[in-house]
CSV table of C-alpha atoms in Angstrom, one decimal:
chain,number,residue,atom,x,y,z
A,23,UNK,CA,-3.0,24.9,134.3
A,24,UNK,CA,-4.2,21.4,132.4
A,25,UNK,CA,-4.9,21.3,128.9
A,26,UNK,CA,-8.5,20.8,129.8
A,27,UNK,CA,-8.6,24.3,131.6
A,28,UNK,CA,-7.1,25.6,128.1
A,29,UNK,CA,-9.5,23.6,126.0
A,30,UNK,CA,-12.2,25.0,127.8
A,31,UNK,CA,-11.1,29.0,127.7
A,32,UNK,CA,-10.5,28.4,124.2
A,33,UNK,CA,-13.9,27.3,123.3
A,34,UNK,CA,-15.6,30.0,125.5
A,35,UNK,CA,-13.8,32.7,123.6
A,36,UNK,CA,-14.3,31.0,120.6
A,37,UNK,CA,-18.6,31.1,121.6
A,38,UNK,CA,-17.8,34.8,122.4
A,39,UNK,CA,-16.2,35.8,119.4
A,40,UNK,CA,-19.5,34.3,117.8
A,41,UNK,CA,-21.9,36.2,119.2
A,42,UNK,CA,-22.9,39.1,117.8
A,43,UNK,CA,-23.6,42.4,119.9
A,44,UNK,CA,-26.2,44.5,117.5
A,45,UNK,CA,-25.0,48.3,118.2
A,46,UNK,CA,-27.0,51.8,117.2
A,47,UNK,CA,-24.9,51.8,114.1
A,48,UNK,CA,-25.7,48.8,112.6
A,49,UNK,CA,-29.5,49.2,112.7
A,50,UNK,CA,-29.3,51.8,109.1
A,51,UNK,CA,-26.8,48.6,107.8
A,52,UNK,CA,-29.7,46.1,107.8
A,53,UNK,CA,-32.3,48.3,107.1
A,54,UNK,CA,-30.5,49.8,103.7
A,55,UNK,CA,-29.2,46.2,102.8
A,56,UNK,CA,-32.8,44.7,103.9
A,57,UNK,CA,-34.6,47.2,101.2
A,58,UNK,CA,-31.7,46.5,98.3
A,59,UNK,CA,-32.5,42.9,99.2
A,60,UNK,CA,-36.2,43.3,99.1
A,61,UNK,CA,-36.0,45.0,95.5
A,62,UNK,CA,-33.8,42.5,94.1
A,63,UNK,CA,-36.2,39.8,94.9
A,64,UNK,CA,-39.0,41.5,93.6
A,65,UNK,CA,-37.3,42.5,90.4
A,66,UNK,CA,-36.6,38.0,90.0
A,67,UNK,CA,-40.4,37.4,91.0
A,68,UNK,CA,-42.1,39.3,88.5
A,69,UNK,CA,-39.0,39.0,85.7
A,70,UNK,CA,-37.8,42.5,85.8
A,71,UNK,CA,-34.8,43.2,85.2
A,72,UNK,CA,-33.8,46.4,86.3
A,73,UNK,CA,-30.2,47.6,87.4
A,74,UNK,CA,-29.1,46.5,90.8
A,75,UNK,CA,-27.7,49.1,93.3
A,76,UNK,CA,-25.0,47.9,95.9
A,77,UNK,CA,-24.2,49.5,99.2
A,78,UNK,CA,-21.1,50.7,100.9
A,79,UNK,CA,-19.6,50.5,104.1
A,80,UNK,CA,-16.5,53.0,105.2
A,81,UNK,CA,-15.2,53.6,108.5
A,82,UNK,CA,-11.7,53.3,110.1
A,83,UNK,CA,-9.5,50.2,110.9
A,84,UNK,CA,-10.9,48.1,113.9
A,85,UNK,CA,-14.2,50.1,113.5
A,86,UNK,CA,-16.1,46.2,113.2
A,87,UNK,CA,-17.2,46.8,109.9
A,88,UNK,CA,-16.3,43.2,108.8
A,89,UNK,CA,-17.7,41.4,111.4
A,90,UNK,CA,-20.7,43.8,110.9
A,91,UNK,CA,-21.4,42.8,107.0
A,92,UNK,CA,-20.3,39.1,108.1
A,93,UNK,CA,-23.4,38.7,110.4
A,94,UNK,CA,-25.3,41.2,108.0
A,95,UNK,CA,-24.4,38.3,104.9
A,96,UNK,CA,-25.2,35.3,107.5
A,97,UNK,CA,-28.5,36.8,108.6
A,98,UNK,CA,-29.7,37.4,104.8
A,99,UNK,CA,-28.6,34.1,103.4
A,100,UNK,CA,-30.6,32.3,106.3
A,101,UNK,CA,-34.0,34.6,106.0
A,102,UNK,CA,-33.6,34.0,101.6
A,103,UNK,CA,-33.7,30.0,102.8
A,104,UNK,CA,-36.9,31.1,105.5
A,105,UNK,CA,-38.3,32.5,102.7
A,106,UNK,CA,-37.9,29.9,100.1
A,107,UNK,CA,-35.0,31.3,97.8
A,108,UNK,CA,-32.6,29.2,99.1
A,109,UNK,CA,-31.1,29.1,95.7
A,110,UNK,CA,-30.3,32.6,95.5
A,111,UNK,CA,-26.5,33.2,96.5
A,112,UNK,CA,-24.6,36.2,98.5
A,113,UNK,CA,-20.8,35.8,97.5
A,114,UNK,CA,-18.3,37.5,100.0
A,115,UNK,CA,-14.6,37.8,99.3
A,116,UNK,CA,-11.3,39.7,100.2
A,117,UNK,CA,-9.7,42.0,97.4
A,118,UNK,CA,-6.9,40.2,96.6
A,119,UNK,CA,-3.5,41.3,95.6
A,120,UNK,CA,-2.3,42.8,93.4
A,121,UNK,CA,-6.2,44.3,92.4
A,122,UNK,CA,-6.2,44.3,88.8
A,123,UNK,CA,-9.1,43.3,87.1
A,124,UNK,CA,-8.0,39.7,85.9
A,125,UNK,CA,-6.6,38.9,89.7
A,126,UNK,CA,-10.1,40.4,91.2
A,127,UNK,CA,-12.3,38.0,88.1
A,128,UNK,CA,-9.6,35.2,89.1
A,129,UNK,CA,-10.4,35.4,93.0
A,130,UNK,CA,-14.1,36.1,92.2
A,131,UNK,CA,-14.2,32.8,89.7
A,132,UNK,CA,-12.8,31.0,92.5
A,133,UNK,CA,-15.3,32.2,95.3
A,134,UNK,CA,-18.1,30.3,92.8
A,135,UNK,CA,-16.6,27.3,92.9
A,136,UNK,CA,-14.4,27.4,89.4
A,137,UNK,CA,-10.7,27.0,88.6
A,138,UNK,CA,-9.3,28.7,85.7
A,139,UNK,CA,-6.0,28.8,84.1
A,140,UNK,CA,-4.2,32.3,84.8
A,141,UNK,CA,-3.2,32.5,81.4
A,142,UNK,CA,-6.7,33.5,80.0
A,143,UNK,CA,-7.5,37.1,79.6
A,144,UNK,CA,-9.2,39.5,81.5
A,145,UNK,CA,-12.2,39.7,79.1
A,146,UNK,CA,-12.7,36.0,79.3
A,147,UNK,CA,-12.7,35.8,82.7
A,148,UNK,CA,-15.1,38.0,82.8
A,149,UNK,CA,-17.2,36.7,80.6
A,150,UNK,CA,-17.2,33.2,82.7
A,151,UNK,CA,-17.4,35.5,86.1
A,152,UNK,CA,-20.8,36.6,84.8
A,153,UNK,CA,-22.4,33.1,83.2
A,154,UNK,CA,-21.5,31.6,87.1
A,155,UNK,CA,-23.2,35.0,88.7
A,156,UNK,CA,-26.1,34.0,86.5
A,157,UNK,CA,-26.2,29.8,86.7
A,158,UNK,CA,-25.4,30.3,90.8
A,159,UNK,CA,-28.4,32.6,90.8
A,160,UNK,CA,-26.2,35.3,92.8
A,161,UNK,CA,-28.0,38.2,94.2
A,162,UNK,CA,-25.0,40.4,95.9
A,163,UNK,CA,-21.3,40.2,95.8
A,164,UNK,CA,-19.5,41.5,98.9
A,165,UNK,CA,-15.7,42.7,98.2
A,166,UNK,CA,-14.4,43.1,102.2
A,167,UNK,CA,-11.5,45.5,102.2
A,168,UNK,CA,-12.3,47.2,98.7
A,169,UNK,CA,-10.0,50.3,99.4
A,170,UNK,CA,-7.2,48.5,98.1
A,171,UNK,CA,-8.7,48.8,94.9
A,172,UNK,CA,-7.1,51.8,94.7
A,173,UNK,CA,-4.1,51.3,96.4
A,174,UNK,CA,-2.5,48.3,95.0
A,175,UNK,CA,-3.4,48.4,91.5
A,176,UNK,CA,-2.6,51.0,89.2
A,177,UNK,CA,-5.2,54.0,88.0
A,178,UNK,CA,-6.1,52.3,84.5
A,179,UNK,CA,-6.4,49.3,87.0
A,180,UNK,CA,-8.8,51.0,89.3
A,181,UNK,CA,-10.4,52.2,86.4
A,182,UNK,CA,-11.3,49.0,85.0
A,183,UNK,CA,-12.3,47.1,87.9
A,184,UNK,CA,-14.6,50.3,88.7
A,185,UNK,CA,-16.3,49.4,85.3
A,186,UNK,CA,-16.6,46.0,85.6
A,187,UNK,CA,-18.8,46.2,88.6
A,188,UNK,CA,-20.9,48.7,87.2
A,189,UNK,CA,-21.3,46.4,84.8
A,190,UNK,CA,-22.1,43.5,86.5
A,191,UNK,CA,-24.8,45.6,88.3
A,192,UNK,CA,-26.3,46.6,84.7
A,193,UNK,CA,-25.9,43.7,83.3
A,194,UNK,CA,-28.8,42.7,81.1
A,195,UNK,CA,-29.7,39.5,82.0
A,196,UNK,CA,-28.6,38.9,85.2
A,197,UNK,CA,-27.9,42.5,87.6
A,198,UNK,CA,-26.1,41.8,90.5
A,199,UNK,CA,-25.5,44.1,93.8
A,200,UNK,CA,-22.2,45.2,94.6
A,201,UNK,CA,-21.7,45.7,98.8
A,202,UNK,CA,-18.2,47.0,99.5
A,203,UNK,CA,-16.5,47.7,102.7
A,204,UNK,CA,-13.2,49.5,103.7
A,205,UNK,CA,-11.2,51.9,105.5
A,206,UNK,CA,-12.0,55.4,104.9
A,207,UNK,CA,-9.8,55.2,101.6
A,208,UNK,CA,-12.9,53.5,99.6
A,209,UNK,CA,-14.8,57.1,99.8
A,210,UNK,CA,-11.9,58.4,97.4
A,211,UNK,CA,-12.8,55.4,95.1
A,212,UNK,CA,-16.1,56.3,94.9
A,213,UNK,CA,-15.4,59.9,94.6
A,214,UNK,CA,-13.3,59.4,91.8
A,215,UNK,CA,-16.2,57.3,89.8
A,216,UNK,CA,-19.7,59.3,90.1
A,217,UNK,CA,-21.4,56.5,87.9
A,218,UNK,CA,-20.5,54.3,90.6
A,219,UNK,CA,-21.3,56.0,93.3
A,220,UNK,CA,-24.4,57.0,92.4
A,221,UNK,CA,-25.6,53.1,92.3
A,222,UNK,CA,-24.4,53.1,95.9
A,223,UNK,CA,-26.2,53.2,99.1
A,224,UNK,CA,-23.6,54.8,101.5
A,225,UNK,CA,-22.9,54.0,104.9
A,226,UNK,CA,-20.0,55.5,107.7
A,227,UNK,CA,-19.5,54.1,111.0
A,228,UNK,CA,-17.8,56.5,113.0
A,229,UNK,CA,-15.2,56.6,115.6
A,230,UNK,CA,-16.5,56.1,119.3
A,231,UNK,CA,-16.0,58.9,121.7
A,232,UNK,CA,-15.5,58.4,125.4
A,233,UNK,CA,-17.9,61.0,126.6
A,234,UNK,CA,-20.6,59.4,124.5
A,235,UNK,CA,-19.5,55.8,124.6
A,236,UNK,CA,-18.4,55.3,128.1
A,237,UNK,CA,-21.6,53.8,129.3
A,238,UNK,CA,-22.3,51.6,126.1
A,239,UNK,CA,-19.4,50.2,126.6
A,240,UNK,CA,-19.5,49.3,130.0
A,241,UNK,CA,-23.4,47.9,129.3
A,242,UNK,CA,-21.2,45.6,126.4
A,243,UNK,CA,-18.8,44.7,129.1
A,244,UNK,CA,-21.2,43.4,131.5
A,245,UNK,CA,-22.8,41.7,128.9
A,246,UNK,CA,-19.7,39.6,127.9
A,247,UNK,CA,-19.0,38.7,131.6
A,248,UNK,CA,-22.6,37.4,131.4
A,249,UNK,CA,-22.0,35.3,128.8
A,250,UNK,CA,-18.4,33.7,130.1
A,251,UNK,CA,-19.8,33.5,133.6
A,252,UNK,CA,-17.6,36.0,135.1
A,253,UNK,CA,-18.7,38.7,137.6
A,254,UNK,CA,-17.6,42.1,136.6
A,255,UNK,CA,-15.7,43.8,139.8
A,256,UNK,CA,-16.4,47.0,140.9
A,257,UNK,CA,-13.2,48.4,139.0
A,258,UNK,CA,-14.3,48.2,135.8
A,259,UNK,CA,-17.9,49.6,136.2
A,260,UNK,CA,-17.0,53.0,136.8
A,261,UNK,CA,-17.4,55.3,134.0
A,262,UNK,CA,-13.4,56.0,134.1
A,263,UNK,CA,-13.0,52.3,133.1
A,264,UNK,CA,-15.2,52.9,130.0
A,265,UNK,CA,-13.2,55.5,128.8
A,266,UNK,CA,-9.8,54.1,129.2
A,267,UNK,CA,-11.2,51.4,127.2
A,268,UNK,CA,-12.4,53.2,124.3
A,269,UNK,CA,-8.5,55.6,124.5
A,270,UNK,CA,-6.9,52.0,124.4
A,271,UNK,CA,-9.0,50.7,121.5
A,272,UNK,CA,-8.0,53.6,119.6
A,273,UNK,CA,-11.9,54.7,119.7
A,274,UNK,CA,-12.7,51.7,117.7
A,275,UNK,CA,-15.9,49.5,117.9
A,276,UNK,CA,-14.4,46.3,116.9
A,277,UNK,CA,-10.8,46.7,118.8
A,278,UNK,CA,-12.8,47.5,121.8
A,279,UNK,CA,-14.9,43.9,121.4
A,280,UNK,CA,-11.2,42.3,120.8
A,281,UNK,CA,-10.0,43.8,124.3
A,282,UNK,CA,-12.6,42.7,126.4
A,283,UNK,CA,-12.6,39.0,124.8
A,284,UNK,CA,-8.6,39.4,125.1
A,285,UNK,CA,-9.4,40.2,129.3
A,286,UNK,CA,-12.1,37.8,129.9
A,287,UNK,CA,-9.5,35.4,128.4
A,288,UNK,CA,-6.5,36.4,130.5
A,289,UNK,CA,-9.1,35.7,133.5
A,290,UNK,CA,-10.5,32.3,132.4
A,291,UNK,CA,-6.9,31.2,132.2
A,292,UNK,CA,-6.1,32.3,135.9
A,293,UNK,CA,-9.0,30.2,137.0
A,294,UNK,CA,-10.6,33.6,138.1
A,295,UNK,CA,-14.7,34.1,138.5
A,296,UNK,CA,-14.9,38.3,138.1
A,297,UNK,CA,-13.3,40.1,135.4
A,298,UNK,CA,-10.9,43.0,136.8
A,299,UNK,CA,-8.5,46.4,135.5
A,300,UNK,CA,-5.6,44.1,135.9
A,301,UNK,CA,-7.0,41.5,133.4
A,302,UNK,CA,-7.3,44.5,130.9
A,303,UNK,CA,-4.0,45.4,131.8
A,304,UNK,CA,-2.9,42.6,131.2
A,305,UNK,CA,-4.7,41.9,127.8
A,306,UNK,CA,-3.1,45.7,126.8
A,307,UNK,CA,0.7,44.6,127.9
A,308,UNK,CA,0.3,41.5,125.8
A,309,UNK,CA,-1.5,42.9,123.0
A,310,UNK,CA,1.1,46.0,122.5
A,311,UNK,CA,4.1,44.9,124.3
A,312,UNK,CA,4.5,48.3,125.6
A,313,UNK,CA,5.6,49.6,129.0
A,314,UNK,CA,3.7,50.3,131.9
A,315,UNK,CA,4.2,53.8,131.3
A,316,UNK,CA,2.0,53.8,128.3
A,317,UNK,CA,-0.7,51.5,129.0
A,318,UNK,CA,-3.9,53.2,129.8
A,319,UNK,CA,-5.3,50.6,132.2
A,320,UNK,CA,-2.2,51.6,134.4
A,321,UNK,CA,-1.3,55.3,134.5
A,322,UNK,CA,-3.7,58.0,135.4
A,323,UNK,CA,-3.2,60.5,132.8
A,324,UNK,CA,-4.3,57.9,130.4
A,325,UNK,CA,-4.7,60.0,127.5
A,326,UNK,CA,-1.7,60.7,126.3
A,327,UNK,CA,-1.3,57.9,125.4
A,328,UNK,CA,-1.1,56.7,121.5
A,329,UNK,CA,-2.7,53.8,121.4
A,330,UNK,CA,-2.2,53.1,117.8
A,331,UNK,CA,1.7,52.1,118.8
A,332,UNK,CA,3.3,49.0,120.0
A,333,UNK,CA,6.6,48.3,121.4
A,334,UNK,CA,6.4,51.9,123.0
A,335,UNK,CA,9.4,52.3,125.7
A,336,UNK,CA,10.4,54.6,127.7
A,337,UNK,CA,14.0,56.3,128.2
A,338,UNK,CA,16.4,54.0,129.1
A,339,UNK,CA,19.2,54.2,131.2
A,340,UNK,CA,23.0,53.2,129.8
């Protein structure tokens, strides 16, 4: 294998990682962010200022909610320059850690483009946090895995950042939307603060199901092949093969995008031109480091497998 053959899988993974697959489930995602969009701009045009309302975006780990609001945030930011409010900003960060409301101001100062000393208080970084929302003409701020609000940072904690973004989205001079997205623990966040919740638009992307999934999967599959070149064999068109892949993506959009990348991969690197069950395989062994035993591209009774575990072994003989 030369470095060039690397080189070159490298890059066409990197292009498929890249492209986005639209799914049924993001269609209410842009259409609920479009409309809070929509408002916001006509609030600025006419010199309104009403409250802004912010959206949120639950669903379980590996369900591709990140890489859902990433393309949702890329999308809007190019159609605000289409549209001539190329000035107007969308600022996306992580929670950072600890979440306390001077760390989240911190991390949020330095998302705009400003340094600040850790030893000012929370209220003054709060202050500056909203001038810089205002001067960088900032329509939304995205916090991407906001259930840690809760679990890293103490109640009063939780209870003060909770404010502070109702706040922002009140503010009088500038309002500013609020999108978060999280695990299932950031519906217990906004459950525990109605004021906050009720200036949410809510969203839930669900677990897939193999009897409903199979076949949109296997369309996604062939899809990807199409991209990397690669014909799909006749093993992995079968309905069967769409189910085992949604068991081993623990019935997760986004881990079931990572394992057919992780496969077409495994085949580019063999020098291989069709994508086969022993590429997923493959991808499964090295992405769990289990044994055969429990890999679901291998045994028939796939299912019992837990797919959540790694290092999984079976008994072993003294």
């Amino acid at each position: 294998m030369t470095n060039d053959h690397v080189d070159q899988t490298v890059l066409c993974i990197a292009m498929l990682r890249d492209h986005f697959i639209r799914h049924d489930r993001y269609t209410p995602l842009e259409q609920v962010f479009s409309r809070l969009a929509e408002k916001r701009l006509a609030d600025i045009q006419t010199g309104r200022v009403n409250e802004a309302h912010g959206l949120a975006l639950s669903g379980p780990s590996g369900a591709g909610k990140s890489a859902a609001v990433a393309h949702l945030l890329k999308s809007e930011r190019a159609r605000l320059d289409t549209a001539g409010h190329g000035d107007a900003t969308i600022i996306s960060l992580r929670v950072p850690s600890p979440a306390t409301l001077k760390f989240v101001g911190q991390t949020l100062l330095r998302s705009l483009g400003y340094q600040i000393s850790s030893e000012r208080q929370a209220w003054y970084i709060w202050d500056l946090v909203r001038h810089h929302l205002r001067e960088r003409r900032v329509l939304f701020v995205h916090l991407d895995e906001a259930q840690d609000l809760a679990s890293r940072g103490t109640k009063h904690e939780l209870n003060s950042v909770a404010s502070m973004l109702k706040t922002l989205m009140t503010d009088d001079e500038w309002p500013v939307g609020i999108i978060l997205s999280g695990t299932e623990e950031l519906e217990d966040i906004l459950n525990h603060d109605p004021q906050l919740a009720r200036r949410m638009k809510t969203i839930h992307f669900e677990s897939l199901t193999p009897a409903a999934h199979a076949n949109d999967v296997l369309d996604l599959l062939e899809s990807y092949c199409e991209r990397a070149e690669l014909t799909p064999a006749a093993d992995i068109l079968g309905l069967e093969h769409g189910e085992r892949l949604i068991h081993a993506a623990a019935n997760q959009f986004g881990l079931v995008i990572e394992l057919i990348l992780e496969a077409i991969e495994q085949a580019l690197l063999e020098g291989e031109t069709a994508l086969s069950s022993t590429h997923f395989m493959w991808a499964y062994r090295l992405r769990t480091s289990c044994d055969d035993e429990f890999n679901p591209f291998i045994i028939p009774d796939f299912y019992r497998v837990d797919a959540r575990q790694v290092f999984a072994r079976g008994a072993r003989r003294s």
